[in-house]
PDB file of C-alpha atoms in Angstrom:
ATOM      1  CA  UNK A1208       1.461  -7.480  24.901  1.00  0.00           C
ATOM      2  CA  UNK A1209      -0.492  -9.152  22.086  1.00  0.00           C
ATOM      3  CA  UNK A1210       0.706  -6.964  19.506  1.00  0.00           C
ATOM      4  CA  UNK A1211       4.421  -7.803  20.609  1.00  0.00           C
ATOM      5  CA  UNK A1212       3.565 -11.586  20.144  1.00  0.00           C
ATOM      6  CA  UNK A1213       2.137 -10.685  16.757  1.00  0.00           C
ATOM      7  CA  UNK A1214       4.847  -8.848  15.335  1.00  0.00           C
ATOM      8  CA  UNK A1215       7.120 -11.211  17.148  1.00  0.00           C
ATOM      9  CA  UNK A1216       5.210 -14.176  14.732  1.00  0.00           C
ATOM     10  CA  UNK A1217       5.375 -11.599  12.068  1.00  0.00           C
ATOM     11  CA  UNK A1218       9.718 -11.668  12.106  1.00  0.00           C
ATOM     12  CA  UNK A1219       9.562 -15.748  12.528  1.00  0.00           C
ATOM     13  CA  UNK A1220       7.178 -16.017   9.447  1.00  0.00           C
ATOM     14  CA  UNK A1221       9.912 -13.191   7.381  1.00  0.00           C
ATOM     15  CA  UNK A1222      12.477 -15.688   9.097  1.00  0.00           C
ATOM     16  CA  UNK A1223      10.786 -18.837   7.644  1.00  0.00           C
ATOM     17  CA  UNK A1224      10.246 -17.235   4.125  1.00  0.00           C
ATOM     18  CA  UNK A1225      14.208 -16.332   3.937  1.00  0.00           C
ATOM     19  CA  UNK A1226      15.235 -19.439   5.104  1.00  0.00           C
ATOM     20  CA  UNK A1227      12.795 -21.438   2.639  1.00  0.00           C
ATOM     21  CA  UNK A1228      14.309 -19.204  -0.325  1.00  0.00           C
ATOM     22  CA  UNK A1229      17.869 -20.073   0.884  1.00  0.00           C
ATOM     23  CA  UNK A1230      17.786 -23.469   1.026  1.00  0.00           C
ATOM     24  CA  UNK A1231      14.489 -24.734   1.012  1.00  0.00           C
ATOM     25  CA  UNK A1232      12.503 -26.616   3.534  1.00  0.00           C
ATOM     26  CA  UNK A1233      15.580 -28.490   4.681  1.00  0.00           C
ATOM     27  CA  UNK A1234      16.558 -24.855   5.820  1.00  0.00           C
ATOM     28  CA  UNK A1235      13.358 -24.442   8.198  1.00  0.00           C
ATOM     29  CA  UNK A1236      14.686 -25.242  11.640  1.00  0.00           C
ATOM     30  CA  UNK A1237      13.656 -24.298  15.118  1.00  0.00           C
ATOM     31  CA  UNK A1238      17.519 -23.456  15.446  1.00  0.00           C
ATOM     32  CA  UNK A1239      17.866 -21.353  12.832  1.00  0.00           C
ATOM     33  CA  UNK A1240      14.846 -19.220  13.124  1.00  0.00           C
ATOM     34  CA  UNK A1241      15.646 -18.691  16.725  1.00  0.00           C
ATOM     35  CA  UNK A1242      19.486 -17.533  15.555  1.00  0.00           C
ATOM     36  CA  UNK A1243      16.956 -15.079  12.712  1.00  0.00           C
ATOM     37  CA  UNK A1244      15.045 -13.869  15.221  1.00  0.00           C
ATOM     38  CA  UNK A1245      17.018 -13.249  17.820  1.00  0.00           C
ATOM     39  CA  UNK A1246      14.430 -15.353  20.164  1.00  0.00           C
ATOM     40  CA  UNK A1247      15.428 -18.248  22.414  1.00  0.00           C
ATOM     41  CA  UNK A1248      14.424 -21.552  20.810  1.00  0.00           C
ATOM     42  CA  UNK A1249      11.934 -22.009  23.526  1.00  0.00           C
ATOM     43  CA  UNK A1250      10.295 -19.233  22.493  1.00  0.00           C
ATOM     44  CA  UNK A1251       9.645 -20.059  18.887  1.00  0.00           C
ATOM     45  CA  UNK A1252       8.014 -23.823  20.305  1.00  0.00           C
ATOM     46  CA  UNK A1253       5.709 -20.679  21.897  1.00  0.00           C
ATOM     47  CA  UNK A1254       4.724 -19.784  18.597  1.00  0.00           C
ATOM     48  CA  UNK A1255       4.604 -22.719  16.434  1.00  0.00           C
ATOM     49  CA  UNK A1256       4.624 -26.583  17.934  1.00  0.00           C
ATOM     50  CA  UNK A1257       6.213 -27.583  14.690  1.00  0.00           C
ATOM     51  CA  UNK A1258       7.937 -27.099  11.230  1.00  0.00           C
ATOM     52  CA  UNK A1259       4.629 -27.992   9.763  1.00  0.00           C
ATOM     53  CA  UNK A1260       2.745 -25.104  11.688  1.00  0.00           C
ATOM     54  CA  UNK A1261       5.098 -22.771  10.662  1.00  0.00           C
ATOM     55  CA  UNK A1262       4.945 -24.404   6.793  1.00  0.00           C
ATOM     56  CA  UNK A1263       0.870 -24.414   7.395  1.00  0.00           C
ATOM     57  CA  UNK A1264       0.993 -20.608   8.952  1.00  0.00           C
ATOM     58  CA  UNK A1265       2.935 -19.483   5.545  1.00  0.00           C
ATOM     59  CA  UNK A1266       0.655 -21.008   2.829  1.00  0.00           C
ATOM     60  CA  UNK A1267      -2.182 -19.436   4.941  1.00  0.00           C
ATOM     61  CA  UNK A1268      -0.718 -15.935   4.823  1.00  0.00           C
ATOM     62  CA  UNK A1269       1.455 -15.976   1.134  1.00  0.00           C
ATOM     63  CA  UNK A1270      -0.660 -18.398  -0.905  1.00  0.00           C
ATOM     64  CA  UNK A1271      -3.637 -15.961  -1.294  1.00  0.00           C
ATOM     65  CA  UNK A1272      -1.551 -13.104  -1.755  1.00  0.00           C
ATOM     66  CA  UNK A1273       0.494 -14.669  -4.972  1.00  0.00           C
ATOM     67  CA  UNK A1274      -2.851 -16.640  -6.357  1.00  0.00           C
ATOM     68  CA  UNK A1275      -4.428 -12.865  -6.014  1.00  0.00           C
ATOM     69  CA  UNK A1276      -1.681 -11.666  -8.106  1.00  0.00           C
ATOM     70  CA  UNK A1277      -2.664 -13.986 -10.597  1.00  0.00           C
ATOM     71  CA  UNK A1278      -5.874 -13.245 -10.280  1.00  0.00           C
ATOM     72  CA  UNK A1279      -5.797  -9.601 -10.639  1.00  0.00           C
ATOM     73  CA  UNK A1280      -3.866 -10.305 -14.310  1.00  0.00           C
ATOM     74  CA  UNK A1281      -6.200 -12.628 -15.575  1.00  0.00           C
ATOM     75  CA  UNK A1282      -9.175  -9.907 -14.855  1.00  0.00           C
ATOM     76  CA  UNK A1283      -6.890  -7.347 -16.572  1.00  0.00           C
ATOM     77  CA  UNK A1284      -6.792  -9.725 -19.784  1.00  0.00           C
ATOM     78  CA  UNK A1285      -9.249  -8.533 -22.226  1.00  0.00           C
ATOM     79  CA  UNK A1286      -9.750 -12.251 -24.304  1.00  0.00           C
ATOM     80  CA  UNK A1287      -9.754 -15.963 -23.101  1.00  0.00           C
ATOM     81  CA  UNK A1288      -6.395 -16.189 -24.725  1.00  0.00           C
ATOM     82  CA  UNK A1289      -4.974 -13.359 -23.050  1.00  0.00           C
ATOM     83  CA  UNK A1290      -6.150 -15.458 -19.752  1.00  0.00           C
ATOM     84  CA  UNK A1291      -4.238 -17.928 -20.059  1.00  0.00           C
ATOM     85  CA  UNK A1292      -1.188 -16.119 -20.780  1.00  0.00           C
ATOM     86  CA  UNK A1293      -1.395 -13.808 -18.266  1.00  0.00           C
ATOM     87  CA  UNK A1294      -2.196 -17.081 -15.868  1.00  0.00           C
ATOM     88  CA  UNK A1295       1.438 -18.280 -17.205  1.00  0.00           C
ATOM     89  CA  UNK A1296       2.857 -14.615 -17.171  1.00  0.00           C
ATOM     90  CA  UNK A1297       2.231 -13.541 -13.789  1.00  0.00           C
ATOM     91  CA  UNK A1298       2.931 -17.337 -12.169  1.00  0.00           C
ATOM     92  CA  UNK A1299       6.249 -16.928 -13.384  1.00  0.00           C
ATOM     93  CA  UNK A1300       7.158 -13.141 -13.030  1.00  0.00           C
ATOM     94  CA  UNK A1301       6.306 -14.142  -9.447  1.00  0.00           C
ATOM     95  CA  UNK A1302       9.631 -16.518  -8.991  1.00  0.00           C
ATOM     96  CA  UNK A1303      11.303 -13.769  -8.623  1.00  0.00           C
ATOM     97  CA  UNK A1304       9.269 -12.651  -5.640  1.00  0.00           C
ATOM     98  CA  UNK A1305      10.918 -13.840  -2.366  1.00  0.00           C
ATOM     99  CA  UNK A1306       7.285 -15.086  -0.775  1.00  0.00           C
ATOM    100  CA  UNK A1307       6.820 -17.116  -4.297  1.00  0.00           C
ATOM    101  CA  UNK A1308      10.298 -18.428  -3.480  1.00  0.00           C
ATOM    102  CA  UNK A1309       8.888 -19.765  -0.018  1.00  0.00           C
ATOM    103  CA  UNK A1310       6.233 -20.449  -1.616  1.00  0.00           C
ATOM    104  CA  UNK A1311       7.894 -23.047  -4.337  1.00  0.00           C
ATOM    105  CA  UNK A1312      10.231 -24.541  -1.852  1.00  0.00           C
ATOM    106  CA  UNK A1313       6.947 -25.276   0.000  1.00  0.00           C
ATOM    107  CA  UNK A1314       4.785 -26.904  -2.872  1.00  0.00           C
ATOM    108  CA  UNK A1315       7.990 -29.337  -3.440  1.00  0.00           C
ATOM    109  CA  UNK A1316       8.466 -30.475  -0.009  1.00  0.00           C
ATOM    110  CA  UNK A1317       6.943 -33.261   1.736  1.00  0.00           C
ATOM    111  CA  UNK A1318       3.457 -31.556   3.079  1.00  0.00           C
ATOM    112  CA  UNK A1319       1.526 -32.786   6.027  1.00  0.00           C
ATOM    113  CA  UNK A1320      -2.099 -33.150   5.082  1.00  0.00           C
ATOM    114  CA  UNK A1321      -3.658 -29.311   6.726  1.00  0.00           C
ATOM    115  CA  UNK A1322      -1.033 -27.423   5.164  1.00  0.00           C
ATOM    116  CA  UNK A1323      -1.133 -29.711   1.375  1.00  0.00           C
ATOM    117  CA  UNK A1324      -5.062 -28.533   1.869  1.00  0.00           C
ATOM    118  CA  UNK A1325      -4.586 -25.091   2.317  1.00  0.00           C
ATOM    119  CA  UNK A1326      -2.545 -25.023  -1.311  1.00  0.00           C
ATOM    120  CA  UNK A1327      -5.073 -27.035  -3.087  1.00  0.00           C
ATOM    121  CA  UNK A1328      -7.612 -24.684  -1.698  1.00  0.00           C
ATOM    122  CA  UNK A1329      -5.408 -21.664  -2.783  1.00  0.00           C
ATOM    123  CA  UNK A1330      -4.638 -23.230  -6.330  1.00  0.00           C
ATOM    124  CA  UNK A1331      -8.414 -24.478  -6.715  1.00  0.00           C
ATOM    125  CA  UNK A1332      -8.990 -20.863  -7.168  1.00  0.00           C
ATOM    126  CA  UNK A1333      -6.595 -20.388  -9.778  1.00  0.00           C
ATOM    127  CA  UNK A1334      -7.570 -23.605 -11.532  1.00  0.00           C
ATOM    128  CA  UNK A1335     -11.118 -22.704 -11.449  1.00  0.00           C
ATOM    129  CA  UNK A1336     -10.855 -19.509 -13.383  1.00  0.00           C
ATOM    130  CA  UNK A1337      -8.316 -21.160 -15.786  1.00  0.00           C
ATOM    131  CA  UNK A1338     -10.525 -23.983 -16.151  1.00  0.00           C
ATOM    132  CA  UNK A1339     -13.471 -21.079 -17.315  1.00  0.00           C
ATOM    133  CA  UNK A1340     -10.926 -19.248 -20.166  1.00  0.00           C
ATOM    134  CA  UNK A1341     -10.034 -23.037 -21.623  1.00  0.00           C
ATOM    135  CA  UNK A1342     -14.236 -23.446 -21.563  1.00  0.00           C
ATOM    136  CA  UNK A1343     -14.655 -20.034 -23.521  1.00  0.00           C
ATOM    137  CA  UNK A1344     -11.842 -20.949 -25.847  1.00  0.00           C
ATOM    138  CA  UNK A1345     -13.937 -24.099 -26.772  1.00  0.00           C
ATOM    139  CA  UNK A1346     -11.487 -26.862 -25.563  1.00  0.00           C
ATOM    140  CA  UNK A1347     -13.336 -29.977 -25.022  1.00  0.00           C
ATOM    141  CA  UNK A1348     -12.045 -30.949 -21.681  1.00  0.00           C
ATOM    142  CA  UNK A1349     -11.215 -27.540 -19.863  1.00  0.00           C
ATOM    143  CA  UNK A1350     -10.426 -29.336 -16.104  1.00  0.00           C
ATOM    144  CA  UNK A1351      -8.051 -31.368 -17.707  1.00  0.00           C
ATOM    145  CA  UNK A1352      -6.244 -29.123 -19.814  1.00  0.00           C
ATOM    146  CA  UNK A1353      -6.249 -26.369 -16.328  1.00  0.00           C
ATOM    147  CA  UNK A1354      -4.067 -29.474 -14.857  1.00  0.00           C
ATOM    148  CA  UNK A1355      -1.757 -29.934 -17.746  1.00  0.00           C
ATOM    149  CA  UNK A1356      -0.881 -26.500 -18.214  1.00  0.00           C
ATOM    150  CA  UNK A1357      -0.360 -26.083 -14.450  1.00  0.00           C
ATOM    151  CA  UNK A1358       1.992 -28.863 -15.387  1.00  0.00           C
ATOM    152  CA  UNK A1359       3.810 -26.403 -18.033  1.00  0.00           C
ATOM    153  CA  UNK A1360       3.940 -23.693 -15.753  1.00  0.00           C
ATOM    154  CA  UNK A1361       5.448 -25.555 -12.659  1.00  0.00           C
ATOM    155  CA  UNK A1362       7.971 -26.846 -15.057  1.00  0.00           C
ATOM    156  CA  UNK A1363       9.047 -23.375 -16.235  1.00  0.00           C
ATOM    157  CA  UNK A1364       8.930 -22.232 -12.571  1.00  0.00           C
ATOM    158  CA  UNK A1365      11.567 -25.646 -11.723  1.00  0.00           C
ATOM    159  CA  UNK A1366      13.603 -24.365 -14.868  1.00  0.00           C
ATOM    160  CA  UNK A1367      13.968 -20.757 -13.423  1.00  0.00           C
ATOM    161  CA  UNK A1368      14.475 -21.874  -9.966  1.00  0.00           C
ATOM    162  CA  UNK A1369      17.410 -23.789 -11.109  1.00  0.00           C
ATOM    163  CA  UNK A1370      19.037 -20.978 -12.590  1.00  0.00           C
ATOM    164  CA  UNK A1371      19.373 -22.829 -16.063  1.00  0.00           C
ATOM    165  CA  UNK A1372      20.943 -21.897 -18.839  1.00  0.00           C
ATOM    166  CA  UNK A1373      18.151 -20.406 -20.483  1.00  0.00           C
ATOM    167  CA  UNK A1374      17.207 -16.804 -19.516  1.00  0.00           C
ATOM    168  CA  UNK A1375      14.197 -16.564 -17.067  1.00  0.00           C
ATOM    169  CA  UNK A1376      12.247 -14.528 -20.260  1.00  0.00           C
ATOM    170  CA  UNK A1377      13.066 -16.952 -23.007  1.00  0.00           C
ATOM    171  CA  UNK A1378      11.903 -19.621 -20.424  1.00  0.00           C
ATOM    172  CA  UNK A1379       8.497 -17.770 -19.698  1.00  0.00           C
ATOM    173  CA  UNK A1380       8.199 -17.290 -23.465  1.00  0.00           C
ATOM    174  CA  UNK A1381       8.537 -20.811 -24.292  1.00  0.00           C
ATOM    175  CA  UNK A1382       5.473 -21.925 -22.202  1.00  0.00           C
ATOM    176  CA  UNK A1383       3.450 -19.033 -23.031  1.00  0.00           C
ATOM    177  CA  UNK A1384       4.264 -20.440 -26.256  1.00  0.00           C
ATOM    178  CA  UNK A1385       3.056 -23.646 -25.594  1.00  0.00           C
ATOM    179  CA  UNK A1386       0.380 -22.703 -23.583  1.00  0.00           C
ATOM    180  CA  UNK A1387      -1.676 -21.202 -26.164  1.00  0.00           C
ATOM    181  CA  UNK A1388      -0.345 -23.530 -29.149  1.00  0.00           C
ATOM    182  CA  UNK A1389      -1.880 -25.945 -26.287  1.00  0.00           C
ATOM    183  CA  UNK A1390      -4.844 -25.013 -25.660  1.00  0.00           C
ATOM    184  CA  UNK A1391      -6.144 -23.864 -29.148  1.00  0.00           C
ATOM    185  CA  UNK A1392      -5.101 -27.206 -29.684  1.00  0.00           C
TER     186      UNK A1392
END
């Protein structure tokens, strides 16, 4: 029985992360996972009492995955420079990745306070080691400068998202770019 319920959670969280890549969090209804699923709606209130949960449940289970991702680059990179653009890099080869899709949609929408936790915890990690390759490249004020080009790389994740003109390449080479005209800065 339990591991019915658990892959049952398992299709309402693949449910949630299709319908966040479709249409964002506006998407996410109690309605329209039960029509994914297949369940009756009662049964997904079984689950999750709430959008949030569901929201909360997903940064819990895909934020470490995709900041691991990151992670795993940045430990591939052989200098302090290569880092940072491998911090860049990997962020945005990851938009293309349908749990980095829920995963944006999420980090724009309004959060409730457990589940806005849960992706500062999950970005802390990946500020912290940025905030160590800007401190070995010398930069004066490596916490700040983590923040700012997190700033450049959600940017370049919004301009991908949106399908803009640019191509998604020339858009991740423009803040790698600036990234490390940045932070030599």
């Amino acid at each position: 029985m339990a591991e019915h319920r658990s892959m049952q959670r398992a299709a309402l969280l693949d449910a949630a992360r299709s319908l966040l890549s479709e249409g964002g969090t506006e998407a996410l209804t109690f309605p329209a996972l039960a029509e994914r699923t297949g369940l009756a709606r009662s049964s997904v209130y079984e689950y999750f009492r709430s959008r949030a949960a569901v929201v909360e449940e997903l940064c819990e289970v895909d934020f470490p995955v995709w900041a691991a991702e990151v992670s795993d680059a940045m430990h591939r990179a052989e200098t302090s420079e290569a880092k940072v653009e491998a911090y860049v890099r990997q962020q945005l080869a990851l938009v293309g990745d349908r749990r980095h899709r829920a995963v944006v949609a999420i980090s724009a929408s309004e959060l409730d306070a457990g589940a806005r936790e849960k992706i500062r915890a999950a970005h802390g990690g990946l500020v912290a080691m940025i905030v160590e390759a800007l401190g070995e490249l010398g930069h004066a004020e490596p916490r700040l400068a983590a923040m700012l080009l997190q700033g450049v790389v959600d940017a370049a994740v919004r301009r991908i998202e949106l399908g803009a003109a640019e191509d998604p390449t020339a858009i991740t080479d423009a803040a790698v770019a600036m990234a490390l005209r940045g932070v030599r800065g």
